[in-house]
Short mmCIF file of C-alpha atoms in Angstrom, two decimals:
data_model
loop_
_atom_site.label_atom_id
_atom_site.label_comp_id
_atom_site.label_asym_id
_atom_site.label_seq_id
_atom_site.Cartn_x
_atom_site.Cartn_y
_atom_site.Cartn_z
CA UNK A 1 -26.73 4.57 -2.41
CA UNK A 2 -25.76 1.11 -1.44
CA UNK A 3 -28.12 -1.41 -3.37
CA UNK A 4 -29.51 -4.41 -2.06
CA UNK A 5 -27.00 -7.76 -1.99
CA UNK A 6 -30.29 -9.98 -4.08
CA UNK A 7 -30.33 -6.86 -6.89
CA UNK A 8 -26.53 -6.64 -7.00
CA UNK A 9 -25.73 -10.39 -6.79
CA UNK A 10 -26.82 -11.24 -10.20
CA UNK A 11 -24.58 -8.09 -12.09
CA UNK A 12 -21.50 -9.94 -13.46
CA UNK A 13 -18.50 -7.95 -14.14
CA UNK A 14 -16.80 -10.00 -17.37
CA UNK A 15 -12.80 -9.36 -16.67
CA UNK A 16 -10.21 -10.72 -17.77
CA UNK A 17 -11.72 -13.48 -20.14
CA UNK A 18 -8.97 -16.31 -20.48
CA UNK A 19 -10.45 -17.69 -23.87
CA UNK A 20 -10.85 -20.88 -21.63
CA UNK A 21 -14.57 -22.98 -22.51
CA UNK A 22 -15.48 -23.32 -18.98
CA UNK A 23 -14.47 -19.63 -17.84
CA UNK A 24 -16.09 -18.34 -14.48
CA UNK A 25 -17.05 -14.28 -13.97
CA UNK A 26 -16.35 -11.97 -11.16
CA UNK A 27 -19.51 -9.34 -10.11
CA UNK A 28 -18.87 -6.38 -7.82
CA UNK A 29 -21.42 -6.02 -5.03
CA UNK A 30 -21.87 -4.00 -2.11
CA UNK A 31 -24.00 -4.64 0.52
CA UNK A 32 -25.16 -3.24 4.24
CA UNK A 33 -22.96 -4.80 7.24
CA UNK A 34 -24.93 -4.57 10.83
CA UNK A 35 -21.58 -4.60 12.24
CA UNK A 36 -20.19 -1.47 10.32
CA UNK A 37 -23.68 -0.13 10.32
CA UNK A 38 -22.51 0.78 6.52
CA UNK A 39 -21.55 -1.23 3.35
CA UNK A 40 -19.26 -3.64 2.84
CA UNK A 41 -17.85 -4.19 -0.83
CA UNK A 42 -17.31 -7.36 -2.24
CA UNK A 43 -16.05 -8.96 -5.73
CA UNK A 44 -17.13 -12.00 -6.22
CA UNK A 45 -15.88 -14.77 -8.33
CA UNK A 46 -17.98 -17.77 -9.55
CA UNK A 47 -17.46 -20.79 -11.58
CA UNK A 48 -19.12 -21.34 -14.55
CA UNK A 49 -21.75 -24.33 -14.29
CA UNK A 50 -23.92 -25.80 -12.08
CA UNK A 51 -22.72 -26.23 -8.65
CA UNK A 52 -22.68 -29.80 -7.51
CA UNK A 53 -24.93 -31.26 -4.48
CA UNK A 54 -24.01 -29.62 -1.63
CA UNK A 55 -22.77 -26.74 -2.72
CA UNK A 56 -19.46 -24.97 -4.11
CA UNK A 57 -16.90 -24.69 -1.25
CA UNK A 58 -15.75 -21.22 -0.86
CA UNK A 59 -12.64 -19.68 0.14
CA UNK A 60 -12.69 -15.52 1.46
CA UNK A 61 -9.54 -14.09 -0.45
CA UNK A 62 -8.14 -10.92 1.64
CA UNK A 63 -6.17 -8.15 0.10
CA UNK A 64 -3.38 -6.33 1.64
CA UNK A 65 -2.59 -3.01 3.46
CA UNK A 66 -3.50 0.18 1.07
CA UNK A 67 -6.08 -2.83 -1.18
CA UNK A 68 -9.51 -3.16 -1.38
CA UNK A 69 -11.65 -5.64 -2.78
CA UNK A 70 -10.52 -5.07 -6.46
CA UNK A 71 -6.78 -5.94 -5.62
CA UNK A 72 -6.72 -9.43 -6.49
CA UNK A 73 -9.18 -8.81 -9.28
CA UNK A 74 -7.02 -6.24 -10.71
CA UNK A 75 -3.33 -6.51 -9.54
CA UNK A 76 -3.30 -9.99 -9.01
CA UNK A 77 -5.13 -11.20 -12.16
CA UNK A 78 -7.48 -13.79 -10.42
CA UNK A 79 -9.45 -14.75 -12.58
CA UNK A 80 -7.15 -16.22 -15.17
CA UNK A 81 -5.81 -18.16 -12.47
CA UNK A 82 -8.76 -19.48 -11.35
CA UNK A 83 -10.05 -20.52 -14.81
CA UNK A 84 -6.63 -22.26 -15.67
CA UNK A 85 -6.50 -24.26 -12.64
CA UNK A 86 -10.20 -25.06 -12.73
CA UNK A 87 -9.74 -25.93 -16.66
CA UNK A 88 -6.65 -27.86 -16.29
CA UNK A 89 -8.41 -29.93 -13.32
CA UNK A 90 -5.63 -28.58 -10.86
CA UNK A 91 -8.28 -27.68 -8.53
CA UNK A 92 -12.13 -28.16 -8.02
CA UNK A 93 -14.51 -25.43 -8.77
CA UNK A 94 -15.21 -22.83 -5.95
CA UNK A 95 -16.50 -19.68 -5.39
CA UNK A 96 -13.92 -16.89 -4.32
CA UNK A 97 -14.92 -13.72 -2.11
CA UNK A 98 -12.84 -10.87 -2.07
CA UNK A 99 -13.80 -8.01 0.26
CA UNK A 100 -12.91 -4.60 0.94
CA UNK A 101 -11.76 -3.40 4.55
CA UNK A 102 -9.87 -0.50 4.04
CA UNK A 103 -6.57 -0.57 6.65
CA UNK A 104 -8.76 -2.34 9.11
CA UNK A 105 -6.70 -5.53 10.24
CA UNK A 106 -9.87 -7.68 9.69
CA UNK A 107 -10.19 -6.83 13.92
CA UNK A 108 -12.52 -5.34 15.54
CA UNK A 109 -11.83 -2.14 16.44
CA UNK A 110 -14.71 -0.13 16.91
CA UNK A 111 -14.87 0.13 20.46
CA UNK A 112 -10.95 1.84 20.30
CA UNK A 113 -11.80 4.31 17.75
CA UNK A 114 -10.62 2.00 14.82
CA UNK A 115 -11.76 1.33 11.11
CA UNK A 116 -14.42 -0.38 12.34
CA UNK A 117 -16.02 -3.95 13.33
CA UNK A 118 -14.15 -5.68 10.33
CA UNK A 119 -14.25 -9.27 12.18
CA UNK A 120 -17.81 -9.76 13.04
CA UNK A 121 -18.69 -7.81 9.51
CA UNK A 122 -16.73 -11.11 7.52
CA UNK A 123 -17.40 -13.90 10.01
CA UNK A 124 -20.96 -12.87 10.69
CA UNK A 125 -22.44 -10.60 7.90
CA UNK A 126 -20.67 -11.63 5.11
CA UNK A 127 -20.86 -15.22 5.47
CA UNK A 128 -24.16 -15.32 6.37
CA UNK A 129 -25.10 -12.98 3.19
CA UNK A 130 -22.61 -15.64 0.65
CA UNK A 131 -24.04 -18.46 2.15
CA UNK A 132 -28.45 -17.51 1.72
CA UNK A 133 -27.55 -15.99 -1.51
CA UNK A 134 -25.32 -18.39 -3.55
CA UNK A 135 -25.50 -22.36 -3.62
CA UNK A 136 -22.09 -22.76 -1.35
CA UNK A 137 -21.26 -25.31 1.38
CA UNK A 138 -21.59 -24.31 4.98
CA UNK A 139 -19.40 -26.71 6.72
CA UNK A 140 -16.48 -25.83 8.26
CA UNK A 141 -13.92 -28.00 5.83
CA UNK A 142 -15.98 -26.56 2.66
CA UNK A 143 -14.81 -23.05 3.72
CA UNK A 144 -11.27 -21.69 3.69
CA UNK A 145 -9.76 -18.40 3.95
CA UNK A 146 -6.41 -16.60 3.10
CA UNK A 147 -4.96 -13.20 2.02
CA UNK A 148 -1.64 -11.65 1.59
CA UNK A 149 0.39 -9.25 3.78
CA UNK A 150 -2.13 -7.16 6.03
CA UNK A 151 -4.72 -9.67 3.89
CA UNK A 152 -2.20 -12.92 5.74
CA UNK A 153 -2.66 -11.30 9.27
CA UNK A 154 -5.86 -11.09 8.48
CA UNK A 155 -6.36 -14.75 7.32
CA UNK A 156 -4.76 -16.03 10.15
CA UNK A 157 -6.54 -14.26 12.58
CA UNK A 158 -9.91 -15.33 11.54
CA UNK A 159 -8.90 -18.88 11.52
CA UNK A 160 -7.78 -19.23 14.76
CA UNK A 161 -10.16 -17.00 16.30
CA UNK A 162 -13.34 -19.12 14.78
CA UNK A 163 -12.09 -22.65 14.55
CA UNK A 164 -15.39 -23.99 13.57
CA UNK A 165 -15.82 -21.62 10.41
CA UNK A 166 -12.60 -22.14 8.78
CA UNK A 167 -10.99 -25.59 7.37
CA UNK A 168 -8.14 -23.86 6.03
CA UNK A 169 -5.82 -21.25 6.56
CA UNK A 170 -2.72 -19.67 3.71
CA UNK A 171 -0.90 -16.55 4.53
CA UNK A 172 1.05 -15.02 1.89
CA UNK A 173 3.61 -12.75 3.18
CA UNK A 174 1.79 -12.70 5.93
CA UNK A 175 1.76 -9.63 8.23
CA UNK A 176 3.06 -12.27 11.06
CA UNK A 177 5.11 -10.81 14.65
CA UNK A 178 5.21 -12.43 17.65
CA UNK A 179 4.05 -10.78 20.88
CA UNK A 180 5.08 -7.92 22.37
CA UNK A 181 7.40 -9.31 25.39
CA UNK A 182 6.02 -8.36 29.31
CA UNK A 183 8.73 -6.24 29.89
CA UNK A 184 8.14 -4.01 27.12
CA UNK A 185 4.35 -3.65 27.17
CA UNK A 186 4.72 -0.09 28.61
CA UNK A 187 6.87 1.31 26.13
CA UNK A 188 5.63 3.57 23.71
CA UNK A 189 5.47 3.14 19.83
CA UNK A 190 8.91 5.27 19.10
CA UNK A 191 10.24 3.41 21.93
CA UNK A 192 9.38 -0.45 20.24
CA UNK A 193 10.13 1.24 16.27
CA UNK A 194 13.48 1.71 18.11
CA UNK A 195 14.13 -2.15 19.49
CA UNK A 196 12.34 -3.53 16.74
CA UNK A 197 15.12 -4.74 14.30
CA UNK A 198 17.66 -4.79 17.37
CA UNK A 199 15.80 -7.34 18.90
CA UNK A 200 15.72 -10.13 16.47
CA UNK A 201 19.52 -10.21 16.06
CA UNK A 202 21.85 -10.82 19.57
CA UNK A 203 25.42 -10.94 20.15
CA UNK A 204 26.01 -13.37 22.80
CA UNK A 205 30.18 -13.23 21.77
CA UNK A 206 32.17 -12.69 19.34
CA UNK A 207 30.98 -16.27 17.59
CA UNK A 208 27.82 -16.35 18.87
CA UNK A 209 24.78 -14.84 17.37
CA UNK A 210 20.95 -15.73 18.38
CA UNK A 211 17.77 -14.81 17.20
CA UNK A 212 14.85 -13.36 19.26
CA UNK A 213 11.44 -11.91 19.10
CA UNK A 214 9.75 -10.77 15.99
CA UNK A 215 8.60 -7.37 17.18
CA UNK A 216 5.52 -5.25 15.39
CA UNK A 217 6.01 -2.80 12.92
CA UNK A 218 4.37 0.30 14.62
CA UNK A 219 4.08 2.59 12.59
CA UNK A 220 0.84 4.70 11.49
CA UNK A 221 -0.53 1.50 8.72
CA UNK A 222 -2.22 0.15 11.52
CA UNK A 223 -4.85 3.06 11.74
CA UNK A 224 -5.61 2.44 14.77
CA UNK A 225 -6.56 -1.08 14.72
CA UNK A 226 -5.20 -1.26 17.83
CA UNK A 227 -5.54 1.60 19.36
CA UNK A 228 -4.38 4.95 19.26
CA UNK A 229 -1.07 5.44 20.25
CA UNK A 230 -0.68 1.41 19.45
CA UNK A 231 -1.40 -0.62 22.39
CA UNK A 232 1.00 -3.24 22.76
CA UNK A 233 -1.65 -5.35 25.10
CA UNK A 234 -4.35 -5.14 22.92
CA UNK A 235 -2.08 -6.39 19.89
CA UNK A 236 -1.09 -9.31 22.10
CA UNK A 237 -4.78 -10.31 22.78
CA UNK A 238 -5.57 -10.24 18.98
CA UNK A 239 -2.32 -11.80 17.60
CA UNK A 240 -1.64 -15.04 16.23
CA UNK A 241 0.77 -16.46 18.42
CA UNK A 242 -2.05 -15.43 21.51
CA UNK A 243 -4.30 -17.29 19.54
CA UNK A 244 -2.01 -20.58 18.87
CA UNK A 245 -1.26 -20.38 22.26
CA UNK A 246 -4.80 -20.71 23.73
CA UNK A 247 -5.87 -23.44 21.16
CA UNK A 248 -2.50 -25.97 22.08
CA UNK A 249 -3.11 -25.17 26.25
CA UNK A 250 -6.84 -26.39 25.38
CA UNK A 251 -6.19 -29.17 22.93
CA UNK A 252 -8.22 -27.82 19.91
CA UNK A 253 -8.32 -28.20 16.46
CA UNK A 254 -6.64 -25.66 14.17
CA UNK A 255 -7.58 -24.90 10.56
CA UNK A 256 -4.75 -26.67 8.55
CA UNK A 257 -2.96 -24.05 7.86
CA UNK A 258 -0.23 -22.84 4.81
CA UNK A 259 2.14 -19.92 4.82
CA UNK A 260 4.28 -18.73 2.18
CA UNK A 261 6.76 -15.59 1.97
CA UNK A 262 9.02 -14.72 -0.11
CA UNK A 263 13.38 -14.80 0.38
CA UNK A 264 13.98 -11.10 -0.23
CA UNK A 265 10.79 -9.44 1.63
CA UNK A 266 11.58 -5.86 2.04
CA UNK A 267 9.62 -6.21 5.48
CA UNK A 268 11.56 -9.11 6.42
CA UNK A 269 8.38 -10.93 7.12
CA UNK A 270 9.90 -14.33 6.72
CA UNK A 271 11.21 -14.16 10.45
CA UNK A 272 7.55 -14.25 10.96
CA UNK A 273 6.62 -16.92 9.01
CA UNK A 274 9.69 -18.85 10.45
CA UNK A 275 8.37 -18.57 13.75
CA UNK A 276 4.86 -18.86 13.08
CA UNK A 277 5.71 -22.45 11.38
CA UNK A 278 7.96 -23.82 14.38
CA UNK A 279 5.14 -22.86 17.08
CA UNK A 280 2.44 -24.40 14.97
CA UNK A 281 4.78 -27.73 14.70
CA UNK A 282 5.97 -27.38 17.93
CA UNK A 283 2.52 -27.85 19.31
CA UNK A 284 1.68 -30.70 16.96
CA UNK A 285 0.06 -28.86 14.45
CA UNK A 286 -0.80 -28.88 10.57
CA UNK A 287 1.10 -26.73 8.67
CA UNK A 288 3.09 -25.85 5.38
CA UNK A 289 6.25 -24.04 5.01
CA UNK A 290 7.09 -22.41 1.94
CA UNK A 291 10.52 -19.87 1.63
CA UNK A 292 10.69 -18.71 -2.03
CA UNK A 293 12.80 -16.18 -4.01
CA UNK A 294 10.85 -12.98 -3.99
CA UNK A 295 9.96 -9.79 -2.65
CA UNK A 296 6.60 -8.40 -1.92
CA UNK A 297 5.32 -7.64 -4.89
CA UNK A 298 2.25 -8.93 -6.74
CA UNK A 299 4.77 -10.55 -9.48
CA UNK A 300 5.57 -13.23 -5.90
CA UNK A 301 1.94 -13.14 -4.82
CA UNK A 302 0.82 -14.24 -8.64
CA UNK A 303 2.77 -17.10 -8.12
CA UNK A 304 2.48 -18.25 -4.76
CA UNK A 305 -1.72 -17.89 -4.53
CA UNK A 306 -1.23 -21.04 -6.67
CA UNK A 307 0.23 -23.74 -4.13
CA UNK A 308 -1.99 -22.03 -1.45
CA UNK A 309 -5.14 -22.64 -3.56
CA UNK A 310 -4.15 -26.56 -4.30
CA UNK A 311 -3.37 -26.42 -0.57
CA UNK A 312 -6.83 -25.56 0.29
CA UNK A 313 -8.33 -27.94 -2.52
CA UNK A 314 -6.94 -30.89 -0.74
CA UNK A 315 -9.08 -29.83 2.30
CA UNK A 316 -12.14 -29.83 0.63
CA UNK A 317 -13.03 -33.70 1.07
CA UNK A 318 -12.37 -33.71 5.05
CA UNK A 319 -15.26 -34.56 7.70
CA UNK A 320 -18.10 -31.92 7.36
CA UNK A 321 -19.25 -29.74 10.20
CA UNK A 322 -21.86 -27.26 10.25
CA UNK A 323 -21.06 -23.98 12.18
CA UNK A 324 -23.26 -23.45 15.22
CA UNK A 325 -24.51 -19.86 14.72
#
């Protein structure tokens, strides 16, 4: 039985108490999402105190492929990072929501047999239940969002696909490839697995070697996200660099936006990150770059969720804008 966000709100989880004077608590809440026409779990972390006028800001913290909303809780030891930071003064007091998806992409996918209506259940349900039950902002540069690997897609996605709700972006390890090229949208998954690494690298000559596309990994973790067999055209529509695209043609604003990946990613997901940074510059705009000696493992992601939240800290004080619902 899924219990009622007001009753569940107020049930604080204590974990992993820091010793700090000032620590916040994280409470583990479930709620019913329209979208998914079932519920949606979320962890929760708030400060301790009184929020200030206005509100807290609040960033939506995504967890990765295989995750759910207890990852960063549990494997990436949140709280103690958030209490340091918030101690030391590093960073301003906000609240933190982590939600569960399962292998859902944070698309939706309902109409294509997917997980479900992930995107409208976070931009629309979720928000609207954070913001009428805690005292957070609701402008667009008092809310950020990020998340690592299938959690980095995700972040990115939701950024550029609703402009006016984020003011902030970080992708850790993101899940980033560029689209599937025109003359391979017919090909089947086996077909792209089999291009897919032979495409980055080409030998013009002996002394010449260029890079190319950044092809999706299509294997069976999207779960049918996008489609099933994966559709390369409905990937396109969804993905980043679609989405980047359509914003520089139209002259609009982007969330400011920070990505991070580590050297030695198994899933080579820096060629991503590489080319998701020179498009974003290319076209004029924000963005952070970060390349640093790791894998991807929660040891990198421990480290790295630090820069990406003083990132998103400095975006806090920009112009506020309230999102048309």
């Amino acid at each position: 039985m899924v219990r009622s966000w007001a009753a569940v709100l107020s049930v604080v989880v204590p974990l992993s108490l820091s010793g700090l004077a000032n620590a916040g608590s994280i409470s583990n809440n479930s709620f019913q999402s329209p979208a998914l026409n079932g519920p949606l779990a979320v962890n929760i972390y708030k400060p301790d105190g009184n929020a200030p006028q206005g509100g807290w800001p609040v960033l939506y913290l995504l967890h990765g492929h295989d995750g759910n909303e207890n990852s960063w809780r549990d494997l990436g030891d949140i709280q103690a990072t958030l209490d340091r930071l918030i101690e030391n003064k590093t960073i301003r007091p906000l609240v933190v929501v982590m939600p569960g998806v399962t292998n859902s992409w944070y698309v939706d996918s309902g109409a294509v047999g997917g997980p479900g209506d992930y995107e409208m259940a976070l931009t629309r349900d979720l928000r609207h239940q954070i913001e009428n039950s805690l005292p957070v902002r609701k402008d667009r540069e008092g809310r950020s969002i990020a998340g690592l690997s299938m959690g980095g897609f995700g972040a990115l996605h939701l950024a550029y696909s609703h402009k006016d709700l984020y003011g902030a972006v970080a992708s850790l390890s993101g899940a980033i490839w560029q689209n599937v090229p025109s003359s391979d949208l017919d090909k089947s998954p086996a077909e792209l697995k089999l291009i897919e690494d032979s495409a980055f690298f080409h030998k013009v000559d002996r002394s010449t070697i260029t890079s190319g596309v950044v092809l999706p990994s299509t294997g069976d973790h999207f779960s049918g996200a996008f489609g099933t067999p994966f559709d390369a055209r409905l990937f396109n529509e969804k993905n980043i660099f679609t989405l980047v695209s359509q914003s520089i043609a139209e002259d609009e604003v982007l969330p400011a936006t920070f990505i991070t990946c580590g050297d030695d990613d198994s899933f080579f997901l820096w060629r991503g990150a590489v080319a998701l940074h020179e498009t974003l510059q290319a076209g004029g705009r924000p963005s952070e770059l970060r390349i640093t000696d790791g894998d991807h493992v929660w040891s990198l992601w421990k480290t790295s969720i630090v820069p990406a939240l003083q990132f998103i800290d400095a975006q806090w004080d920009k112009t506020e804008e309230i999102a048309k619902d």
